[in-house]
């Protein structure tokens, strides 16, 4: 693939995510420079165009993850058996303080590469490991090394947001970096519900700097309706706020989010497993709240949105069936469809970031963030009958054939292009070795393998015979 030449994707199933264009079977997408130039059928190929055969594949916009703690990717899978409480104890109380700037760099570098490999062309780094501006510099350095589109949501889990957001060091960090649609900046902090509302100073800083705010809301046992009420009463609920999870809020709080124009980032795998509350899409649909999808952290889960889409659609339908059956009714038509979930993973994310005019759909004039899902070696990739359903329930990261970001090829024929994975591996290895030394072997193992609570098995009043049919009765109390 020669840089600078037009790229023509030929003869794929195009999921444009643009209502004016819709789905095009046997469709083409022409990219010139940083932009999508044309979408349609049988487009004439420029003389110098690179032609990519998309037949048997699905063309769609790059996916957008609106909430991922990217720095934690260096500890991939470490917390697979954690609850949210154990996560808080590990990072907030005990070990979050040990991670150095180079560890932030390592995690962000690997996470950024992982995003592109999975067709996630834009990722919001909910970066609450930035204890110092040097940590922030390391995060930016990692993003500059990877040809993706990122948003640094600056946070500090060990600092007071009203203090760090107004410090000369943070203001210097903001001023000395350039921010655009390739690397954006937000502020990331939570509202505790303290009636004194100390977070007011952080919101005022965000308003002064014209920065969006992303905050964990409606998290069981952590952030409640009190947090929403404080934001509302002080005039800080605006379209520039993203509420992450929002799983355990009252109807009044959902009404306030809807009325303010805010949006919610749903992280279904996280909400299902960690305990923030039941995944919230089924609630958001009632209130007309805009939604996007996210993966939260690779310290637990994978960093791809195929998993997020599948989990979200399944959880929403599961809750709809449960609610109906509890009322003695039967669901005969699913309310949430695969198309809507794909929309959340693309245009939903773009709207959440205020970039709906830039990315999120295959629309001529938008930036060329394009993903081709195609895998001729896989029995899962044919037939493609219901393309939205295929993306959600059939495809996976291994089926991502080609990825463009801003018109640049970053993955082709299932191989990353111009990306130094070995460098990321080396950096992450150093971080893991450092963390293990700092914690010590016993603490490392204890944190990775938390205690399993006892389970009481209900006594069985029946007897049964062994599987060989020898008729040996077994007592229920034996």
PDB file of C-alpha atoms in Angstrom, residues 133-411:
ATOM      1  CA  UNK A 133       2.068  16.016  34.452  1.00  0.00           C
ATOM      2  CA  UNK A 134       4.961  13.704  33.547  1.00  0.00           C
ATOM      3  CA  UNK A 135       2.479  10.834  33.569  1.00  0.00           C
ATOM      4  CA  UNK A 136       0.315  12.889  31.211  1.00  0.00           C
ATOM      5  CA  UNK A 137       3.276  13.522  28.913  1.00  0.00           C
ATOM      6  CA  UNK A 138       3.895   9.766  28.769  1.00  0.00           C
ATOM      7  CA  UNK A 139       0.281   9.132  27.774  1.00  0.00           C
ATOM      8  CA  UNK A 140       0.534  11.667  24.953  1.00  0.00           C
ATOM      9  CA  UNK A 141       3.862  10.238  23.795  1.00  0.00           C
ATOM     10  CA  UNK A 142       2.294   6.795  23.442  1.00  0.00           C
ATOM     11  CA  UNK A 143      -0.572   8.154  21.344  1.00  0.00           C
ATOM     12  CA  UNK A 144       1.799  10.102  19.107  1.00  0.00           C
ATOM     13  CA  UNK A 145       3.587   6.816  18.374  1.00  0.00           C
ATOM     14  CA  UNK A 146       0.457   5.064  17.049  1.00  0.00           C
ATOM     15  CA  UNK A 147      -1.483   6.150  13.917  1.00  0.00           C
ATOM     16  CA  UNK A 148      -4.895   6.105  15.579  1.00  0.00           C
ATOM     17  CA  UNK A 149      -7.433   8.664  16.749  1.00  0.00           C
ATOM     18  CA  UNK A 150      -7.494   9.186  20.527  1.00  0.00           C
ATOM     19  CA  UNK A 151      -8.993  11.388  23.233  1.00  0.00           C
ATOM     20  CA  UNK A 152      -7.033  11.808  26.452  1.00  0.00           C
ATOM     21  CA  UNK A 153      -9.531  12.186  29.305  1.00  0.00           C
ATOM     22  CA  UNK A 154      -7.145  13.531  31.939  1.00  0.00           C
ATOM     23  CA  UNK A 155      -7.679  12.309  35.495  1.00  0.00           C
ATOM     24  CA  UNK A 156      -5.895  11.507  38.730  1.00  0.00           C
ATOM     25  CA  UNK A 157      -7.404   8.821  40.962  1.00  0.00           C
ATOM     26  CA  UNK A 158      -5.162   9.858  43.865  1.00  0.00           C
ATOM     27  CA  UNK A 159      -5.786  13.607  43.622  1.00  0.00           C
ATOM     28  CA  UNK A 160      -8.665  15.995  44.213  1.00  0.00           C
ATOM     29  CA  UNK A 161     -10.008  17.090  40.797  1.00  0.00           C
ATOM     30  CA  UNK A 162     -10.746  20.642  41.970  1.00  0.00           C
ATOM     31  CA  UNK A 163      -7.063  20.927  42.895  1.00  0.00           C
ATOM     32  CA  UNK A 164      -5.222  19.278  39.998  1.00  0.00           C
ATOM     33  CA  UNK A 165      -7.503  20.853  37.350  1.00  0.00           C
ATOM     34  CA  UNK A 166      -6.623  24.341  38.594  1.00  0.00           C
ATOM     35  CA  UNK A 167      -2.921  23.737  39.186  1.00  0.00           C
ATOM     36  CA  UNK A 168      -0.282  25.572  37.129  1.00  0.00           C
ATOM     37  CA  UNK A 169       1.183  22.185  36.182  1.00  0.00           C
ATOM     38  CA  UNK A 170      -2.050  20.978  34.578  1.00  0.00           C
ATOM     39  CA  UNK A 171      -2.601  24.282  32.793  1.00  0.00           C
ATOM     40  CA  UNK A 172       0.954  24.066  31.448  1.00  0.00           C
ATOM     41  CA  UNK A 173       0.269  20.530  30.227  1.00  0.00           C
ATOM     42  CA  UNK A 174      -2.838  21.725  28.372  1.00  0.00           C
ATOM     43  CA  UNK A 175      -1.006  24.679  26.801  1.00  0.00           C
ATOM     44  CA  UNK A 176       2.132  22.887  25.651  1.00  0.00           C
ATOM     45  CA  UNK A 177       0.273  20.210  23.692  1.00  0.00           C
ATOM     46  CA  UNK A 178      -1.697  20.642  20.497  1.00  0.00           C
ATOM     47  CA  UNK A 179      -5.208  19.166  20.485  1.00  0.00           C
ATOM     48  CA  UNK A 180      -7.291  18.331  17.431  1.00  0.00           C
ATOM     49  CA  UNK A 181      -9.553  15.605  16.063  1.00  0.00           C
ATOM     50  CA  UNK A 182      -6.626  13.157  16.026  1.00  0.00           C
ATOM     51  CA  UNK A 183      -5.733  13.734  19.682  1.00  0.00           C
ATOM     52  CA  UNK A 184      -8.405  15.405  21.777  1.00  0.00           C
ATOM     53  CA  UNK A 185      -8.522  16.367  25.442  1.00  0.00           C
ATOM     54  CA  UNK A 186     -11.229  15.963  28.074  1.00  0.00           C
ATOM     55  CA  UNK A 187     -11.331  15.989  31.876  1.00  0.00           C
ATOM     56  CA  UNK A 188     -12.145  12.791  33.759  1.00  0.00           C
ATOM     57  CA  UNK A 189     -13.338  12.849  37.366  1.00  0.00           C
ATOM     58  CA  UNK A 190     -16.206  11.567  39.495  1.00  0.00           C
ATOM     59  CA  UNK A 191     -18.711  13.380  41.716  1.00  0.00           C
ATOM     60  CA  UNK A 192     -18.818  11.814  45.171  1.00  0.00           C
ATOM     61  CA  UNK A 193     -22.146  13.267  46.298  1.00  0.00           C
ATOM     62  CA  UNK A 194     -20.626  15.364  49.088  1.00  0.00           C
ATOM     63  CA  UNK A 195     -23.193  18.094  49.756  1.00  0.00           C
ATOM     64  CA  UNK A 196     -20.411  20.711  49.736  1.00  0.00           C
ATOM     65  CA  UNK A 197     -19.867  19.838  46.045  1.00  0.00           C
ATOM     66  CA  UNK A 198     -16.072  20.250  46.027  1.00  0.00           C
ATOM     67  CA  UNK A 199     -16.031  19.119  42.376  1.00  0.00           C
ATOM     68  CA  UNK A 200     -17.487  22.503  41.411  1.00  0.00           C
ATOM     69  CA  UNK A 201     -13.955  23.839  40.938  1.00  0.00           C
ATOM     70  CA  UNK A 202     -13.172  21.079  38.449  1.00  0.00           C
ATOM     71  CA  UNK A 203     -16.323  21.774  36.429  1.00  0.00           C
ATOM     72  CA  UNK A 204     -15.437  25.463  36.399  1.00  0.00           C
ATOM     73  CA  UNK A 205     -11.971  24.609  35.109  1.00  0.00           C
ATOM     74  CA  UNK A 206     -13.461  22.459  32.353  1.00  0.00           C
ATOM     75  CA  UNK A 207     -15.792  25.315  31.383  1.00  0.00           C
ATOM     76  CA  UNK A 208     -12.936  27.809  31.345  1.00  0.00           C
ATOM     77  CA  UNK A 209     -10.808  25.517  29.162  1.00  0.00           C
ATOM     78  CA  UNK A 210     -13.798  24.513  26.987  1.00  0.00           C
ATOM     79  CA  UNK A 211     -13.225  20.832  27.722  1.00  0.00           C
ATOM     80  CA  UNK A 212     -15.763  18.038  27.823  1.00  0.00           C
ATOM     81  CA  UNK A 213     -16.174  16.101  31.071  1.00  0.00           C
ATOM     82  CA  UNK A 214     -16.546  12.342  31.439  1.00  0.00           C
ATOM     83  CA  UNK A 215     -17.687  10.992  34.795  1.00  0.00           C
ATOM     84  CA  UNK A 216     -18.669   7.638  36.303  1.00  0.00           C
ATOM     85  CA  UNK A 217     -22.322   7.999  37.312  1.00  0.00           C
ATOM     86  CA  UNK A 218     -24.902   5.627  38.728  1.00  0.00           C
ATOM     87  CA  UNK A 219     -22.276   3.164  39.996  1.00  0.00           C
ATOM     88  CA  UNK A 220     -23.627   0.992  42.807  1.00  0.00           C
ATOM     89  CA  UNK A 221     -22.101   1.986  46.132  1.00  0.00           C
ATOM     90  CA  UNK A 222     -20.006   4.790  44.645  1.00  0.00           C
ATOM     91  CA  UNK A 223     -21.858   7.501  42.708  1.00  0.00           C
ATOM     92  CA  UNK A 224     -25.579   8.068  43.227  1.00  0.00           C
ATOM     93  CA  UNK A 225     -28.499  10.344  42.418  1.00  0.00           C
ATOM     94  CA  UNK A 226     -26.973  12.859  44.831  1.00  0.00           C
ATOM     95  CA  UNK A 227     -24.121  13.357  42.349  1.00  0.00           C
ATOM     96  CA  UNK A 228     -26.562  14.061  39.527  1.00  0.00           C
ATOM     97  CA  UNK A 229     -28.595  16.465  41.678  1.00  0.00           C
ATOM     98  CA  UNK A 230     -25.481  18.450  42.597  1.00  0.00           C
ATOM     99  CA  UNK A 231     -24.422  18.749  38.968  1.00  0.00           C
ATOM    100  CA  UNK A 232     -27.942  19.797  37.956  1.00  0.00           C
ATOM    101  CA  UNK A 233     -28.458  22.335  40.734  1.00  0.00           C
ATOM    102  CA  UNK A 234     -25.108  23.978  39.985  1.00  0.00           C
ATOM    103  CA  UNK A 235     -25.666  24.174  36.239  1.00  0.00           C
ATOM    104  CA  UNK A 236     -23.029  21.692  35.093  1.00  0.00           C
ATOM    105  CA  UNK A 237     -25.225  19.164  33.291  1.00  0.00           C
ATOM    106  CA  UNK A 238     -24.696  20.047  29.624  1.00  0.00           C
ATOM    107  CA  UNK A 239     -24.345  18.242  26.282  1.00  0.00           C
ATOM    108  CA  UNK A 240     -20.597  18.210  26.942  1.00  0.00           C
ATOM    109  CA  UNK A 241     -20.871  15.653  29.770  1.00  0.00           C
ATOM    110  CA  UNK A 242     -20.613  11.885  29.303  1.00  0.00           C
ATOM    111  CA  UNK A 243     -22.032   9.692  32.074  1.00  0.00           C
ATOM    112  CA  UNK A 244     -20.222   6.339  32.241  1.00  0.00           C
ATOM    113  CA  UNK A 245     -22.321   3.288  33.265  1.00  0.00           C
ATOM    114  CA  UNK A 246     -25.316   5.210  34.704  1.00  0.00           C
ATOM    115  CA  UNK A 247     -26.720   1.855  35.808  1.00  0.00           C
ATOM    116  CA  UNK A 248     -28.333   2.578  39.182  1.00  0.00           C
ATOM    117  CA  UNK A 249     -30.011   5.956  38.836  1.00  0.00           C
ATOM    118  CA  UNK A 250     -33.571   7.050  39.593  1.00  0.00           C
ATOM    119  CA  UNK A 251     -36.076   8.066  36.908  1.00  0.00           C
ATOM    120  CA  UNK A 252     -35.508  11.686  37.929  1.00  0.00           C
ATOM    121  CA  UNK A 253     -31.784  11.435  37.236  1.00  0.00           C
ATOM    122  CA  UNK A 254     -32.372   9.828  33.843  1.00  0.00           C
ATOM    123  CA  UNK A 255     -34.809  12.638  33.018  1.00  0.00           C
ATOM    124  CA  UNK A 256     -32.153  15.200  33.933  1.00  0.00           C
ATOM    125  CA  UNK A 257     -29.539  13.548  31.727  1.00  0.00           C
ATOM    126  CA  UNK A 258     -32.001  13.449  28.839  1.00  0.00           C
ATOM    127  CA  UNK A 259     -33.078  17.060  29.334  1.00  0.00           C
ATOM    128  CA  UNK A 260     -29.479  18.290  29.505  1.00  0.00           C
ATOM    129  CA  UNK A 261     -28.457  16.671  26.210  1.00  0.00           C
ATOM    130  CA  UNK A 262     -25.833  14.492  27.865  1.00  0.00           C
ATOM    131  CA  UNK A 263     -25.016  10.963  26.788  1.00  0.00           C
ATOM    132  CA  UNK A 264     -24.177   7.663  28.463  1.00  0.00           C
ATOM    133  CA  UNK A 265     -21.243   5.370  27.755  1.00  0.00           C
ATOM    134  CA  UNK A 266     -22.437   1.779  28.244  1.00  0.00           C
ATOM    135  CA  UNK A 267     -19.768  -0.750  29.270  1.00  0.00           C
ATOM    136  CA  UNK A 268     -21.870  -3.891  29.390  1.00  0.00           C
ATOM    137  CA  UNK A 269     -19.182  -6.500  30.079  1.00  0.00           C
ATOM    138  CA  UNK A 270     -17.989  -4.370  32.979  1.00  0.00           C
ATOM    139  CA  UNK A 271     -21.445  -3.755  34.395  1.00  0.00           C
ATOM    140  CA  UNK A 272     -22.339  -7.444  34.123  1.00  0.00           C
ATOM    141  CA  UNK A 273     -19.187  -8.665  35.817  1.00  0.00           C
ATOM    142  CA  UNK A 274     -17.919  -5.977  38.189  1.00  0.00           C
ATOM    143  CA  UNK A 275     -21.180  -4.867  39.789  1.00  0.00           C
ATOM    144  CA  UNK A 276     -21.862  -1.249  38.787  1.00  0.00           C
ATOM    145  CA  UNK A 277     -25.473  -2.225  38.130  1.00  0.00           C
ATOM    146  CA  UNK A 278     -27.450  -3.954  35.400  1.00  0.00           C
ATOM    147  CA  UNK A 279     -26.275  -2.751  31.959  1.00  0.00           C
ATOM    148  CA  UNK A 280     -28.231   0.392  31.339  1.00  0.00           C
ATOM    149  CA  UNK A 281     -29.277   0.309  27.673  1.00  0.00           C
ATOM    150  CA  UNK A 282     -32.764  -0.952  28.577  1.00  0.00           C
ATOM    151  CA  UNK A 283     -33.235   2.128  30.757  1.00  0.00           C
ATOM    152  CA  UNK A 284     -31.770   4.620  28.315  1.00  0.00           C
ATOM    153  CA  UNK A 285     -34.217   3.565  25.633  1.00  0.00           C
ATOM    154  CA  UNK A 286     -37.116   4.602  27.894  1.00  0.00           C
ATOM    155  CA  UNK A 287     -35.796   8.118  28.326  1.00  0.00           C
ATOM    156  CA  UNK A 288     -34.387   8.781  24.867  1.00  0.00           C
ATOM    157  CA  UNK A 289     -30.843   9.230  26.180  1.00  0.00           C
ATOM    158  CA  UNK A 290     -28.100   9.040  23.516  1.00  0.00           C
ATOM    159  CA  UNK A 291     -25.712   6.133  24.023  1.00  0.00           C
ATOM    160  CA  UNK A 292     -22.273   4.949  23.020  1.00  0.00           C
ATOM    161  CA  UNK A 293     -20.296   1.812  23.856  1.00  0.00           C
ATOM    162  CA  UNK A 294     -17.083   1.166  25.737  1.00  0.00           C
ATOM    163  CA  UNK A 295     -14.913  -1.646  27.081  1.00  0.00           C
ATOM    164  CA  UNK A 296     -13.747  -0.074  30.384  1.00  0.00           C
ATOM    165  CA  UNK A 297     -10.414  -1.826  31.049  1.00  0.00           C
ATOM    166  CA  UNK A 298      -8.324  -4.722  29.804  1.00  0.00           C
ATOM    167  CA  UNK A 299      -7.319  -5.500  33.376  1.00  0.00           C
ATOM    168  CA  UNK A 300     -10.586  -7.490  33.127  1.00  0.00           C
ATOM    169  CA  UNK A 301     -11.911  -7.578  29.553  1.00  0.00           C
ATOM    170  CA  UNK A 302     -10.858  -7.476  25.928  1.00  0.00           C
ATOM    171  CA  UNK A 303     -10.473  -4.157  24.130  1.00  0.00           C
ATOM    172  CA  UNK A 304     -12.773  -4.746  21.150  1.00  0.00           C
ATOM    173  CA  UNK A 305     -16.273  -3.498  20.456  1.00  0.00           C
ATOM    174  CA  UNK A 306     -17.487  -6.740  18.911  1.00  0.00           C
ATOM    175  CA  UNK A 307     -17.646  -8.010  22.492  1.00  0.00           C
ATOM    176  CA  UNK A 308     -19.345  -4.797  23.606  1.00  0.00           C
ATOM    177  CA  UNK A 309     -22.007  -4.937  20.905  1.00  0.00           C
ATOM    178  CA  UNK A 310     -22.769  -8.604  21.488  1.00  0.00           C
ATOM    179  CA  UNK A 311     -22.928  -8.265  25.265  1.00  0.00           C
ATOM    180  CA  UNK A 312     -25.091  -5.138  25.090  1.00  0.00           C
ATOM    181  CA  UNK A 313     -27.680  -6.593  22.737  1.00  0.00           C
ATOM    182  CA  UNK A 314     -27.831  -9.821  24.755  1.00  0.00           C
ATOM    183  CA  UNK A 315     -28.134  -8.054  28.121  1.00  0.00           C
ATOM    184  CA  UNK A 316     -30.841  -5.713  26.862  1.00  0.00           C
ATOM    185  CA  UNK A 317     -32.926  -8.561  25.475  1.00  0.00           C
ATOM    186  CA  UNK A 318     -32.361 -10.650  28.585  1.00  0.00           C
ATOM    187  CA  UNK A 319     -33.714  -7.854  30.778  1.00  0.00           C
ATOM    188  CA  UNK A 320     -36.675  -7.270  28.485  1.00  0.00           C
ATOM    189  CA  UNK A 321     -37.610 -10.953  28.671  1.00  0.00           C
ATOM    190  CA  UNK A 322     -37.114 -11.016  32.453  1.00  0.00           C
ATOM    191  CA  UNK A 323     -39.296  -7.957  33.039  1.00  0.00           C
ATOM    192  CA  UNK A 324     -42.038  -9.369  30.813  1.00  0.00           C
ATOM    193  CA  UNK A 325     -41.967 -12.823  32.393  1.00  0.00           C
ATOM    194  CA  UNK A 326     -42.105 -11.358  35.899  1.00  0.00           C
ATOM    195  CA  UNK A 327     -45.332  -9.695  34.769  1.00  0.00           C
ATOM    196  CA  UNK A 328     -46.640 -12.967  33.332  1.00  0.00           C
ATOM    197  CA  UNK A 329     -46.140 -11.777  29.757  1.00  0.00           C
ATOM    198  CA  UNK A 330     -44.112 -12.905  26.738  1.00  0.00           C
ATOM    199  CA  UNK A 331     -41.903 -10.768  24.503  1.00  0.00           C
ATOM    200  CA  UNK A 332     -42.700 -11.566  20.882  1.00  0.00           C
ATOM    201  CA  UNK A 333     -40.811  -8.675  19.226  1.00  0.00           C
ATOM    202  CA  UNK A 334     -37.351  -7.517  20.336  1.00  0.00           C
ATOM    203  CA  UNK A 335     -37.224  -3.772  20.935  1.00  0.00           C
ATOM    204  CA  UNK A 336     -33.457  -3.346  20.517  1.00  0.00           C
ATOM    205  CA  UNK A 337     -32.088  -4.408  17.152  1.00  0.00           C
ATOM    206  CA  UNK A 338     -28.589  -5.186  15.915  1.00  0.00           C
ATOM    207  CA  UNK A 339     -28.585  -2.065  13.742  1.00  0.00           C
ATOM    208  CA  UNK A 340     -29.055   0.174  16.782  1.00  0.00           C
ATOM    209  CA  UNK A 341     -26.134  -1.415  18.621  1.00  0.00           C
ATOM    210  CA  UNK A 342     -23.847  -0.963  15.597  1.00  0.00           C
ATOM    211  CA  UNK A 343     -25.026   2.651  15.492  1.00  0.00           C
ATOM    212  CA  UNK A 344     -24.025   3.111  19.143  1.00  0.00           C
ATOM    213  CA  UNK A 345     -20.566   1.719  18.329  1.00  0.00           C
ATOM    214  CA  UNK A 346     -20.077   4.230  15.507  1.00  0.00           C
ATOM    215  CA  UNK A 347     -22.233   7.355  15.223  1.00  0.00           C
ATOM    216  CA  UNK A 348     -23.214   7.108  18.883  1.00  0.00           C
ATOM    217  CA  UNK A 349     -19.579   7.440  19.845  1.00  0.00           C
ATOM    218  CA  UNK A 350     -19.034  10.289  17.406  1.00  0.00           C
ATOM    219  CA  UNK A 351     -21.937  12.257  18.896  1.00  0.00           C
ATOM    220  CA  UNK A 352     -20.670  11.633  22.415  1.00  0.00           C
ATOM    221  CA  UNK A 353     -17.344  13.208  21.434  1.00  0.00           C
ATOM    222  CA  UNK A 354     -18.887  16.090  19.489  1.00  0.00           C
ATOM    223  CA  UNK A 355     -17.324  14.693  16.305  1.00  0.00           C
ATOM    224  CA  UNK A 356     -20.489  13.638  14.482  1.00  0.00           C
ATOM    225  CA  UNK A 357     -19.576  15.892  11.545  1.00  0.00           C
ATOM    226  CA  UNK A 358     -16.079  14.395  11.337  1.00  0.00           C
ATOM    227  CA  UNK A 359     -16.311  10.625  11.890  1.00  0.00           C
ATOM    228  CA  UNK A 360     -18.823   7.872  12.691  1.00  0.00           C
ATOM    229  CA  UNK A 361     -20.301   7.194   9.232  1.00  0.00           C
ATOM    230  CA  UNK A 362     -19.172   6.501   5.687  1.00  0.00           C
ATOM    231  CA  UNK A 363     -20.323   9.870   4.420  1.00  0.00           C
ATOM    232  CA  UNK A 364     -18.541  11.742   1.617  1.00  0.00           C
ATOM    233  CA  UNK A 365     -16.594  14.624   3.107  1.00  0.00           C
ATOM    234  CA  UNK A 366     -15.997  12.965   6.481  1.00  0.00           C
ATOM    235  CA  UNK A 367     -12.610  11.780   7.626  1.00  0.00           C
ATOM    236  CA  UNK A 368     -11.758   8.346   6.250  1.00  0.00           C
ATOM    237  CA  UNK A 369     -11.954   6.050   9.277  1.00  0.00           C
ATOM    238  CA  UNK A 370     -12.938   2.832   7.502  1.00  0.00           C
ATOM    239  CA  UNK A 371     -13.016  -0.822   8.553  1.00  0.00           C
ATOM    240  CA  UNK A 372     -13.305  -3.830   6.242  1.00  0.00           C
ATOM    241  CA  UNK A 373     -14.512  -6.988   7.967  1.00  0.00           C
ATOM    242  CA  UNK A 374     -13.557  -9.871   5.724  1.00  0.00           C
ATOM    243  CA  UNK A 375     -12.011 -13.271   6.306  1.00  0.00           C
ATOM    244  CA  UNK A 376     -12.029 -15.719   3.413  1.00  0.00           C
ATOM    245  CA  UNK A 377     -10.396 -18.343   5.629  1.00  0.00           C
ATOM    246  CA  UNK A 378     -13.221 -18.326   8.158  1.00  0.00           C
ATOM    247  CA  UNK A 379     -16.426 -20.383   7.884  1.00  0.00           C
ATOM    248  CA  UNK A 380     -18.111 -17.681   9.997  1.00  0.00           C
ATOM    249  CA  UNK A 381     -17.894 -14.985   7.323  1.00  0.00           C
ATOM    250  CA  UNK A 382     -20.398 -16.471   4.886  1.00  0.00           C
ATOM    251  CA  UNK A 383     -23.188 -16.195   4.061  1.00  0.00           C
ATOM    252  CA  UNK A 384     -23.759 -12.558   5.007  1.00  0.00           C
ATOM    253  CA  UNK A 385     -27.540 -12.312   5.060  1.00  0.00           C
ATOM    254  CA  UNK A 386     -28.207  -9.791   7.833  1.00  0.00           C
ATOM    255  CA  UNK A 387     -25.134  -7.513   7.820  1.00  0.00           C
ATOM    256  CA  UNK A 388     -25.872  -5.708  11.100  1.00  0.00           C
ATOM    257  CA  UNK A 389     -26.553  -9.017  12.821  1.00  0.00           C
ATOM    258  CA  UNK A 390     -23.382 -10.431  11.288  1.00  0.00           C
ATOM    259  CA  UNK A 391     -21.275  -7.644  12.775  1.00  0.00           C
ATOM    260  CA  UNK A 392     -22.823  -8.090  16.225  1.00  0.00           C
ATOM    261  CA  UNK A 393     -23.223 -11.855  16.573  1.00  0.00           C
ATOM    262  CA  UNK A 394     -20.865 -13.468  14.053  1.00  0.00           C
ATOM    263  CA  UNK A 395     -17.742 -11.384  13.408  1.00  0.00           C
ATOM    264  CA  UNK A 396     -14.803 -10.797  15.727  1.00  0.00           C
ATOM    265  CA  UNK A 397     -11.457  -9.027  15.924  1.00  0.00           C
ATOM    266  CA  UNK A 398      -9.825 -11.800  13.877  1.00  0.00           C
ATOM    267  CA  UNK A 399     -12.078 -10.896  10.954  1.00  0.00           C
ATOM    268  CA  UNK A 400     -10.832  -7.310  10.712  1.00  0.00           C
ATOM    269  CA  UNK A 401      -9.095  -7.289   7.335  1.00  0.00           C
ATOM    270  CA  UNK A 402      -8.279  -3.619   6.682  1.00  0.00           C
ATOM    271  CA  UNK A 403      -8.399  -0.477   8.825  1.00  0.00           C
ATOM    272  CA  UNK A 404      -7.956   3.123   7.721  1.00  0.00           C
ATOM    273  CA  UNK A 405      -7.593   6.036  10.119  1.00  0.00           C
ATOM    274  CA  UNK A 406      -7.720   9.523   8.626  1.00  0.00           C
ATOM    275  CA  UNK A 407      -7.188   7.907   5.236  1.00  0.00           C
ATOM    276  CA  UNK A 408      -4.040   6.064   6.311  1.00  0.00           C
ATOM    277  CA  UNK A 409      -3.850   2.261   6.132  1.00  0.00           C
ATOM    278  CA  UNK A 410      -2.944   0.974   9.603  1.00  0.00           C
ATOM    279  CA  UNK A 411      -3.965  -2.647   9.031  1.00  0.00           C
TER     280      UNK A 411
END
